CSV table of C-alpha atoms in Angstrom, one decimal:
chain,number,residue,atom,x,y,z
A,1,UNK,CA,-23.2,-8.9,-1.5
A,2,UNK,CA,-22.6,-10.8,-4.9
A,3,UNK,CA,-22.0,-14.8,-4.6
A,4,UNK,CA,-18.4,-14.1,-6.3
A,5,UNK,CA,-17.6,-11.1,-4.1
A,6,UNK,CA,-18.3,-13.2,-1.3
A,7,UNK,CA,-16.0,-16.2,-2.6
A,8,UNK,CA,-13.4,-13.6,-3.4
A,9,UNK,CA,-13.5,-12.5,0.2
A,10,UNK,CA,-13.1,-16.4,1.5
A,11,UNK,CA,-10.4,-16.9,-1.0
A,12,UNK,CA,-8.3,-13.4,0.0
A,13,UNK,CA,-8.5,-14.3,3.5
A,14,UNK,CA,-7.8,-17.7,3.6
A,15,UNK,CA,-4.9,-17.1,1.1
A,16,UNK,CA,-3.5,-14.2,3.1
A,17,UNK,CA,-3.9,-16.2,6.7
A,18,UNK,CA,-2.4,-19.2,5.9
A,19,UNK,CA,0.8,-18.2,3.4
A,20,UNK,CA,1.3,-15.4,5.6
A,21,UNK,CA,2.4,-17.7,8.1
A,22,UNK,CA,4.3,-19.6,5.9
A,23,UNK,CA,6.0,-16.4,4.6
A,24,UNK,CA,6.6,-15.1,8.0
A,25,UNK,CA,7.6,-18.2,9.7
A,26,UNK,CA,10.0,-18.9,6.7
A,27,UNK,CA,11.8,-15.9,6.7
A,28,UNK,CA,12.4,-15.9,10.1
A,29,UNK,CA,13.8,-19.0,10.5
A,30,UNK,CA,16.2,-21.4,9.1
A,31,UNK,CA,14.5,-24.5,7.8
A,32,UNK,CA,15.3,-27.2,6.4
A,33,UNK,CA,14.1,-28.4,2.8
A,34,UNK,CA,12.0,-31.2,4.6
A,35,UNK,CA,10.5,-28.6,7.2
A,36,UNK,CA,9.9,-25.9,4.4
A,37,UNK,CA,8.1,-28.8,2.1
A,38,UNK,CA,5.7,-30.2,4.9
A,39,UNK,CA,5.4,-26.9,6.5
A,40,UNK,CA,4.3,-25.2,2.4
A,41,UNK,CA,2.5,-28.7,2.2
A,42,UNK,CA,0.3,-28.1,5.5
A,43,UNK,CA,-0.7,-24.3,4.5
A,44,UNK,CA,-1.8,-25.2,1.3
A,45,UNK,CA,-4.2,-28.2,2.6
A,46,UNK,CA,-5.4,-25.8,5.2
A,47,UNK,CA,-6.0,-23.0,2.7
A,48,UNK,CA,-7.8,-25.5,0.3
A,49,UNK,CA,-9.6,-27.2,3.5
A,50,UNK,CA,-10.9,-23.3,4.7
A,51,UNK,CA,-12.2,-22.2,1.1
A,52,UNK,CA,-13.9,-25.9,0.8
A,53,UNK,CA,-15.7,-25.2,3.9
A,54,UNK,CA,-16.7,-21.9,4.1
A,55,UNK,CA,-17.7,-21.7,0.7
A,56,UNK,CA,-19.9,-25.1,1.0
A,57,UNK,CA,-21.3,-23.3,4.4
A,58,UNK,CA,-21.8,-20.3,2.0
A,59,UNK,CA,-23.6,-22.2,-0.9
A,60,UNK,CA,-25.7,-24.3,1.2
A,61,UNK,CA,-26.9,-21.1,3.2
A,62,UNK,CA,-27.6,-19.1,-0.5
A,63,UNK,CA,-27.8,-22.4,-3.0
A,64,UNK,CA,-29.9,-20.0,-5.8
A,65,UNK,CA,-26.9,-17.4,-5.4
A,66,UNK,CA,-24.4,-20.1,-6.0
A,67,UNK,CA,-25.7,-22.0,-8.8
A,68,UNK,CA,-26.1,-18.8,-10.7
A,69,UNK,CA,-24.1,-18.5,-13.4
A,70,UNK,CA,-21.9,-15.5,-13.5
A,71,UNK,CA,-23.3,-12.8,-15.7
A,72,UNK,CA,-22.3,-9.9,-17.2
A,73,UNK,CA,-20.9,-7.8,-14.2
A,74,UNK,CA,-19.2,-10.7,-12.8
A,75,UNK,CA,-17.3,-11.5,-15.6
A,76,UNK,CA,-16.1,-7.6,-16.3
A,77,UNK,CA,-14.6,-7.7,-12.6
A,78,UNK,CA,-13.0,-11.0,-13.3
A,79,UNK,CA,-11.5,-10.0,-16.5
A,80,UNK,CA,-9.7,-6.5,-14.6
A,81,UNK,CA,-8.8,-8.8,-11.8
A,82,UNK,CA,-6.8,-11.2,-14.0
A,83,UNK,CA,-5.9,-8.2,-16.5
A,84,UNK,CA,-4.1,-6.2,-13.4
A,85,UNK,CA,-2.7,-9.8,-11.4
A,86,UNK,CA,-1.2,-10.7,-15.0
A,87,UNK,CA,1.2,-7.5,-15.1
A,88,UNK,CA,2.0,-8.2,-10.8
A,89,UNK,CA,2.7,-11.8,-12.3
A,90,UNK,CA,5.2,-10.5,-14.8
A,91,UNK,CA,7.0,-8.5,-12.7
A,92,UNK,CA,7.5,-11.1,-9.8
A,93,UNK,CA,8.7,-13.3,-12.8
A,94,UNK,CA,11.3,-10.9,-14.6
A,95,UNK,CA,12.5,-10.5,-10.6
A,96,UNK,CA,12.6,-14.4,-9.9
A,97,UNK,CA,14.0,-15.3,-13.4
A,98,UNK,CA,15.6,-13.0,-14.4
A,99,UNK,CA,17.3,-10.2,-11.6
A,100,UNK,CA,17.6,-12.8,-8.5
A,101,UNK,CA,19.3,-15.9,-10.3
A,102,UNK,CA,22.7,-13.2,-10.3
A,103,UNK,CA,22.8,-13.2,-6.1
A,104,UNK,CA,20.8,-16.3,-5.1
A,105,UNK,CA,19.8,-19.8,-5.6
A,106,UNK,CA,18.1,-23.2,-4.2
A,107,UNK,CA,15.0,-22.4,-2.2
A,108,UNK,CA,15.3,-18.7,-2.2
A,109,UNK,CA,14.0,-19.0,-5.9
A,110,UNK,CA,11.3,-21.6,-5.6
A,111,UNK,CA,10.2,-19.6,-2.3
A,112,UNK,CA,10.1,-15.9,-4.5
A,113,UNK,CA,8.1,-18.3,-7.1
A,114,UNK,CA,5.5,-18.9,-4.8
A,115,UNK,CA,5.9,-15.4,-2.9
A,116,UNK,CA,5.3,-14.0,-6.5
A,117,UNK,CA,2.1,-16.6,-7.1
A,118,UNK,CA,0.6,-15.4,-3.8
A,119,UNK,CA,1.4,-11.7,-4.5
A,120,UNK,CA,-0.5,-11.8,-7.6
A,121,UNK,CA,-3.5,-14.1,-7.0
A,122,UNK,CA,-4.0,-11.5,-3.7
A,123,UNK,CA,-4.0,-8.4,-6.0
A,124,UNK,CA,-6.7,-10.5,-8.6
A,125,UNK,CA,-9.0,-11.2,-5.7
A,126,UNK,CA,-8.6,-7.4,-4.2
A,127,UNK,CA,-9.4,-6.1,-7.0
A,128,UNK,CA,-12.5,-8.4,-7.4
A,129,UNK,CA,-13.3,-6.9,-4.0
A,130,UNK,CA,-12.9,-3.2,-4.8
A,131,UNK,CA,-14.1,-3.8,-8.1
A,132,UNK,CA,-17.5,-5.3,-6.4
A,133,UNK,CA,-17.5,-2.5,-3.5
A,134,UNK,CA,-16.5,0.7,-5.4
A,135,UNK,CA,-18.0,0.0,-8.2
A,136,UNK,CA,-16.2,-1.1,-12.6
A,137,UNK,CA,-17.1,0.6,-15.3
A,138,UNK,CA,-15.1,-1.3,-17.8
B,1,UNK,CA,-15.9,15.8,-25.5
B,2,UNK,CA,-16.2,16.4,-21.4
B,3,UNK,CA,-15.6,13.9,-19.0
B,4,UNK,CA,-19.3,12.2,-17.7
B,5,UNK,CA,-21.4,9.4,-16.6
B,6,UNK,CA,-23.8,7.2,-17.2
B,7,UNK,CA,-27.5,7.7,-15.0
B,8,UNK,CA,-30.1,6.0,-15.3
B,9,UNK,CA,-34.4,6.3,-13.8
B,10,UNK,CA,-34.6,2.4,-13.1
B,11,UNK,CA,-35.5,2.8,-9.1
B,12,UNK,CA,-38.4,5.0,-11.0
B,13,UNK,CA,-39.3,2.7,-13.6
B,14,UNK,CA,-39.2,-0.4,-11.8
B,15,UNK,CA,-41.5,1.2,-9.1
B,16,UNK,CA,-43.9,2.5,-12.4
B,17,UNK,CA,-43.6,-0.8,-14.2
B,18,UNK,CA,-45.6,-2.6,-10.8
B,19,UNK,CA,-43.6,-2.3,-8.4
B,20,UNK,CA,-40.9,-4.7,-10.1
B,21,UNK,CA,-37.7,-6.2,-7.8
B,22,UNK,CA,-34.6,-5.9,-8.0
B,23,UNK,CA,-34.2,-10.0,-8.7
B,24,UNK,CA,-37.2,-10.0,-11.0
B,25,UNK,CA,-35.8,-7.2,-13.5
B,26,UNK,CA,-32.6,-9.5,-13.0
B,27,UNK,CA,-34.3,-12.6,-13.8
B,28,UNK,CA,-35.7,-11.4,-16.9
B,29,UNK,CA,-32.6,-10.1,-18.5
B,30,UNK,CA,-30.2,-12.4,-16.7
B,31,UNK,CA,-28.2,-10.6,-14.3
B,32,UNK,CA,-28.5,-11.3,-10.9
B,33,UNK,CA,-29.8,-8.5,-8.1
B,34,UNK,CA,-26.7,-7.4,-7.2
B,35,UNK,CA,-26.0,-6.3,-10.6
B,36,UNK,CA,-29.1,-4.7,-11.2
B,37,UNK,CA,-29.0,-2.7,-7.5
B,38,UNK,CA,-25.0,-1.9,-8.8
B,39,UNK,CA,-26.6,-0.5,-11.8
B,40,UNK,CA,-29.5,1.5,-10.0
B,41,UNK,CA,-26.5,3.0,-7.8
B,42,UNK,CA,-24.4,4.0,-10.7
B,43,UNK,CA,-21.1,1.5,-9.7
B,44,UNK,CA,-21.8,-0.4,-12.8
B,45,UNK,CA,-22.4,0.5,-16.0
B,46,UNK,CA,-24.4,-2.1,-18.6
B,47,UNK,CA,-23.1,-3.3,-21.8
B,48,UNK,CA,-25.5,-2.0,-24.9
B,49,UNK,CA,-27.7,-5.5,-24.7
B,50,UNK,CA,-27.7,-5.5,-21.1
B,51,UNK,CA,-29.4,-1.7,-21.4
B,52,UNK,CA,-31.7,-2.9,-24.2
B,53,UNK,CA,-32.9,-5.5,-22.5
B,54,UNK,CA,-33.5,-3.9,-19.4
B,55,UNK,CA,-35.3,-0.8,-21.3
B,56,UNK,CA,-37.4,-3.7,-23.2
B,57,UNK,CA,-38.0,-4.9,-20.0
B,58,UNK,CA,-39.7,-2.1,-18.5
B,59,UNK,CA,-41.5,-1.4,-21.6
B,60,UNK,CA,-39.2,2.0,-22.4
B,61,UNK,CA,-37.2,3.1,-24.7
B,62,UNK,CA,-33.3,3.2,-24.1
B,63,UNK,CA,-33.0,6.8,-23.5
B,64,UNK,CA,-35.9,7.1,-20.9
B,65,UNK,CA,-33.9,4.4,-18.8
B,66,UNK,CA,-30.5,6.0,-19.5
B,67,UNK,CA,-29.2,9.0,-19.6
B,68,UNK,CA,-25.4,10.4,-20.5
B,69,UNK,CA,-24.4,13.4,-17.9
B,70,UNK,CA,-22.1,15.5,-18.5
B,71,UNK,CA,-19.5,16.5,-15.6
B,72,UNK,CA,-19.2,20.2,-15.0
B,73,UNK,CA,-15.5,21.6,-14.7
Protein backbone atom coordinates (compact mmCIF):
# COMPACT_ATOMS: atom_id res chain seq x y z
CA UNK A 1 0.00 0.00 0.00
CA UNK A 2 1.37 3.55 -0.93
CA UNK A 3 2.75 5.72 2.21
CA UNK A 4 -0.05 8.46 1.30
CA UNK A 5 -2.83 5.79 0.85
CA UNK A 6 -2.00 4.65 4.11
CA UNK A 7 -1.97 8.26 5.76
CA UNK A 8 -5.19 8.86 3.91
CA UNK A 9 -6.69 5.84 5.68
CA UNK A 10 -5.38 7.14 9.28
CA UNK A 11 -6.71 10.54 8.57
CA UNK A 12 -10.48 9.17 7.19
CA UNK A 13 -10.74 7.13 10.11
CA UNK A 14 -9.69 9.21 12.74
CA UNK A 15 -11.63 12.18 11.19
CA UNK A 16 -14.79 10.04 10.84
CA UNK A 17 -14.48 8.40 14.62
CA UNK A 18 -14.01 11.32 16.44
CA UNK A 19 -16.44 14.18 14.64
CA UNK A 20 -18.84 11.50 14.35
CA UNK A 21 -19.31 11.58 17.92
CA UNK A 22 -19.29 15.07 18.08
CA UNK A 23 -21.94 15.25 15.35
CA UNK A 24 -24.00 12.56 16.83
CA UNK A 25 -23.77 13.52 20.36
CA UNK A 26 -24.59 17.21 19.26
CA UNK A 27 -27.47 16.60 17.58
CA UNK A 28 -28.90 14.66 20.03
CA UNK A 29 -28.66 16.66 22.76
CA UNK A 30 -29.04 20.17 23.99
CA UNK A 31 -25.71 21.66 24.94
CA UNK A 32 -24.63 24.41 26.02
CA UNK A 33 -22.09 26.79 24.11
CA UNK A 34 -19.50 25.93 26.89
CA UNK A 35 -20.20 22.05 26.53
CA UNK A 36 -20.36 22.26 22.59
CA UNK A 37 -16.81 24.34 22.72
CA UNK A 38 -14.90 21.85 25.10
CA UNK A 39 -16.71 18.93 23.81
CA UNK A 40 -15.49 20.29 19.63
CA UNK A 41 -12.27 21.21 21.59
CA UNK A 42 -11.56 17.55 22.96
CA UNK A 43 -12.46 15.74 19.45
CA UNK A 44 -10.22 17.81 17.61
CA UNK A 45 -7.07 17.13 20.08
CA UNK A 46 -7.98 13.51 19.91
CA UNK A 47 -8.26 13.50 16.25
CA UNK A 48 -4.88 15.37 15.94
CA UNK A 49 -3.41 13.13 18.94
CA UNK A 50 -4.56 9.66 16.83
CA UNK A 51 -3.10 10.83 13.27
CA UNK A 52 0.19 12.08 15.29
CA UNK A 53 0.50 8.62 16.59
CA UNK A 54 -0.37 6.29 14.18
CA UNK A 55 1.30 7.96 11.51
CA UNK A 56 4.71 8.31 13.69
CA UNK A 57 4.04 4.33 14.44
CA UNK A 58 3.55 4.19 10.59
CA UNK A 59 6.74 6.13 9.60
CA UNK A 60 8.98 4.68 12.13
CA UNK A 61 7.84 1.06 11.01
CA UNK A 62 8.44 2.15 6.94
CA UNK A 63 10.94 5.41 7.45
CA UNK A 64 12.21 4.94 3.44
CA UNK A 65 8.36 4.98 2.45
CA UNK A 66 7.81 8.07 4.51
CA UNK A 67 10.57 10.23 3.64
CA UNK A 68 9.81 9.73 -0.03
CA UNK A 69 8.73 12.52 -1.66
CA UNK A 70 5.41 12.21 -3.41
CA UNK A 71 5.83 11.58 -7.02
CA UNK A 72 3.96 11.65 -9.88
CA UNK A 73 0.95 9.25 -9.10
CA UNK A 74 0.60 10.70 -5.74
CA UNK A 75 0.25 14.01 -6.66
CA UNK A 76 -2.55 13.07 -9.63
CA UNK A 77 -4.70 11.50 -6.72
CA UNK A 78 -4.20 14.53 -4.57
CA UNK A 79 -5.10 16.94 -7.20
CA UNK A 80 -8.82 14.83 -7.91
CA UNK A 81 -9.18 14.52 -4.25
CA UNK A 82 -9.05 18.34 -3.63
CA UNK A 83 -10.62 18.95 -7.29
CA UNK A 84 -13.89 16.84 -6.17
CA UNK A 85 -13.78 17.99 -2.05
CA UNK A 86 -13.60 21.73 -3.59
CA UNK A 87 -17.11 21.43 -5.38
CA UNK A 88 -18.62 19.38 -1.80
CA UNK A 89 -17.01 22.54 -0.14
CA UNK A 90 -19.06 24.90 -2.31
CA UNK A 91 -22.05 23.42 -1.86
CA UNK A 92 -21.89 23.05 2.03
CA UNK A 93 -21.06 26.89 1.75
CA UNK A 94 -23.93 28.21 -0.57
CA UNK A 95 -26.10 25.98 2.08
CA UNK A 96 -24.45 27.50 5.30
CA UNK A 97 -24.21 31.06 3.79
CA UNK A 98 -26.47 31.43 1.90
CA UNK A 99 -29.98 28.97 2.14
CA UNK A 100 -29.72 28.39 6.19
CA UNK A 101 -29.10 32.09 7.45
CA UNK A 102 -33.26 32.54 6.20
CA UNK A 103 -34.48 29.78 9.17
CA UNK A 104 -31.57 29.61 11.55
CA UNK A 105 -28.82 31.11 13.50
CA UNK A 106 -26.07 31.05 16.45
CA UNK A 107 -24.49 27.63 16.62
CA UNK A 108 -26.57 25.90 14.12
CA UNK A 109 -24.45 27.86 11.55
CA UNK A 110 -20.96 27.56 13.00
CA UNK A 111 -21.93 23.68 13.65
CA UNK A 112 -23.07 23.29 9.55
CA UNK A 113 -19.55 25.18 9.02
CA UNK A 114 -17.75 22.60 10.55
CA UNK A 115 -20.33 19.70 9.40
CA UNK A 116 -19.55 21.13 5.88
CA UNK A 117 -15.48 21.16 6.62
CA UNK A 118 -15.72 17.48 7.70
CA UNK A 119 -18.03 16.58 4.85
CA UNK A 120 -15.63 17.71 2.40
CA UNK A 121 -12.15 16.81 3.84
CA UNK A 122 -13.92 13.01 4.10
CA UNK A 123 -14.90 13.02 0.42
CA UNK A 124 -10.91 14.38 -0.46
CA UNK A 125 -9.43 11.54 1.58
CA UNK A 126 -12.08 8.78 0.04
CA UNK A 127 -11.34 9.66 -2.95
CA UNK A 128 -7.49 9.45 -2.23
CA UNK A 129 -8.44 5.95 -1.16
CA UNK A 130 -10.44 4.78 -4.19
CA UNK A 131 -8.27 6.69 -6.33
CA UNK A 132 -5.15 4.50 -4.73
CA UNK A 133 -7.41 1.15 -4.68
CA UNK A 134 -9.31 1.31 -8.01
CA UNK A 135 -6.96 2.81 -9.79
CA UNK A 136 -6.73 7.22 -11.64
CA UNK A 137 -6.07 7.73 -14.88
CA UNK A 138 -6.13 11.43 -14.88
CA UNK B 1 -11.92 7.54 -32.33
CA UNK B 2 -13.13 4.31 -30.00
CA UNK B 3 -12.96 4.28 -26.44
CA UNK B 4 -9.43 2.31 -25.12
CA UNK B 5 -6.64 1.82 -22.82
CA UNK B 6 -3.39 2.06 -22.14
CA UNK B 7 -1.20 -1.58 -21.79
CA UNK B 8 1.85 -1.90 -21.31
CA UNK B 9 4.84 -5.38 -21.35
CA UNK B 10 6.81 -3.96 -18.22
CA UNK B 11 6.30 -7.30 -15.90
CA UNK B 12 8.04 -8.72 -19.37
CA UNK B 13 10.67 -6.29 -19.70
CA UNK B 14 11.68 -5.87 -16.33
CA UNK B 15 12.00 -9.78 -15.99
CA UNK B 16 14.24 -9.48 -19.68
CA UNK B 17 16.12 -6.37 -18.50
CA UNK B 18 17.74 -8.81 -15.29
CA UNK B 19 15.33 -9.49 -13.50
CA UNK B 20 14.78 -5.74 -12.39
CA UNK B 21 12.28 -4.79 -9.15
CA UNK B 22 9.63 -3.18 -8.88
CA UNK B 23 11.53 -0.46 -6.39
CA UNK B 24 14.60 -0.45 -8.63
CA UNK B 25 12.70 0.52 -11.99
CA UNK B 26 11.16 3.12 -9.39
CA UNK B 27 14.21 4.29 -8.11
CA UNK B 28 15.62 5.09 -11.31
CA UNK B 29 12.87 7.08 -12.76
CA UNK B 30 11.58 8.39 -9.40
CA UNK B 31 8.39 6.86 -8.66
CA UNK B 32 8.06 4.72 -5.84
CA UNK B 33 7.02 0.74 -6.14
CA UNK B 34 3.60 1.24 -5.70
CA UNK B 35 3.42 3.42 -8.64
CA UNK B 36 5.31 1.23 -10.80
CA UNK B 37 3.31 -2.18 -9.64
CA UNK B 38 -0.11 0.37 -10.30
CA UNK B 39 1.32 0.92 -13.63
CA UNK B 40 2.18 -2.88 -14.41
CA UNK B 41 -1.57 -3.56 -13.41
CA UNK B 42 -3.02 -1.03 -15.60
CA UNK B 43 -4.75 1.36 -12.52
CA UNK B 44 -2.42 4.09 -13.43
CA UNK B 45 -1.55 5.41 -16.38
CA UNK B 46 2.21 7.48 -16.77
CA UNK B 47 2.52 10.95 -17.84
CA UNK B 48 4.66 11.12 -21.40
CA UNK B 49 8.21 11.64 -19.21
CA UNK B 50 7.25 9.07 -16.74
CA UNK B 51 6.79 6.55 -19.97
CA UNK B 52 10.02 7.82 -21.52
CA UNK B 53 11.88 7.32 -18.73
CA UNK B 54 10.71 4.10 -17.86
CA UNK B 55 11.19 2.90 -21.71
CA UNK B 56 14.90 4.49 -21.40
CA UNK B 57 15.13 2.60 -18.49
CA UNK B 58 14.67 -0.76 -19.77
CA UNK B 59 16.67 0.02 -22.72
CA UNK B 60 13.25 0.13 -25.26
CA UNK B 61 11.68 2.15 -27.16
CA UNK B 62 8.27 3.76 -26.06
CA UNK B 63 6.12 1.70 -28.07
CA UNK B 64 7.61 -1.76 -27.04
CA UNK B 65 6.72 -0.77 -23.38
CA UNK B 66 3.36 0.72 -24.21
CA UNK B 67 0.79 -0.03 -26.20
CA UNK B 68 -2.77 1.82 -27.04
CA UNK B 69 -5.80 -0.95 -27.14
CA UNK B 70 -8.56 -0.34 -28.54
CA UNK B 71 -12.01 -1.39 -26.67
CA UNK B 72 -14.26 -3.54 -28.85
CA UNK B 73 -18.10 -2.55 -28.85
Amino acid sequence: MAWREKTAWITLVAMGVTYGVYFTLISRQSLSTLSMLELFAVVTVLQVIAVVTVTSVLAALSSEEARAKPDERDRAVARRGASIAYFVLIVGVITVGVVMPFRDSGWRLTNATFFALVIAETVRYLTVVVSYRRGWHG
Amino acid sequence: MGEGRVINQLRTLRFLAGEMTQAELGAKIGVTRQTIAAIEQGKYSPSLEAAFRIALALGKSLDEVFQWETEKS
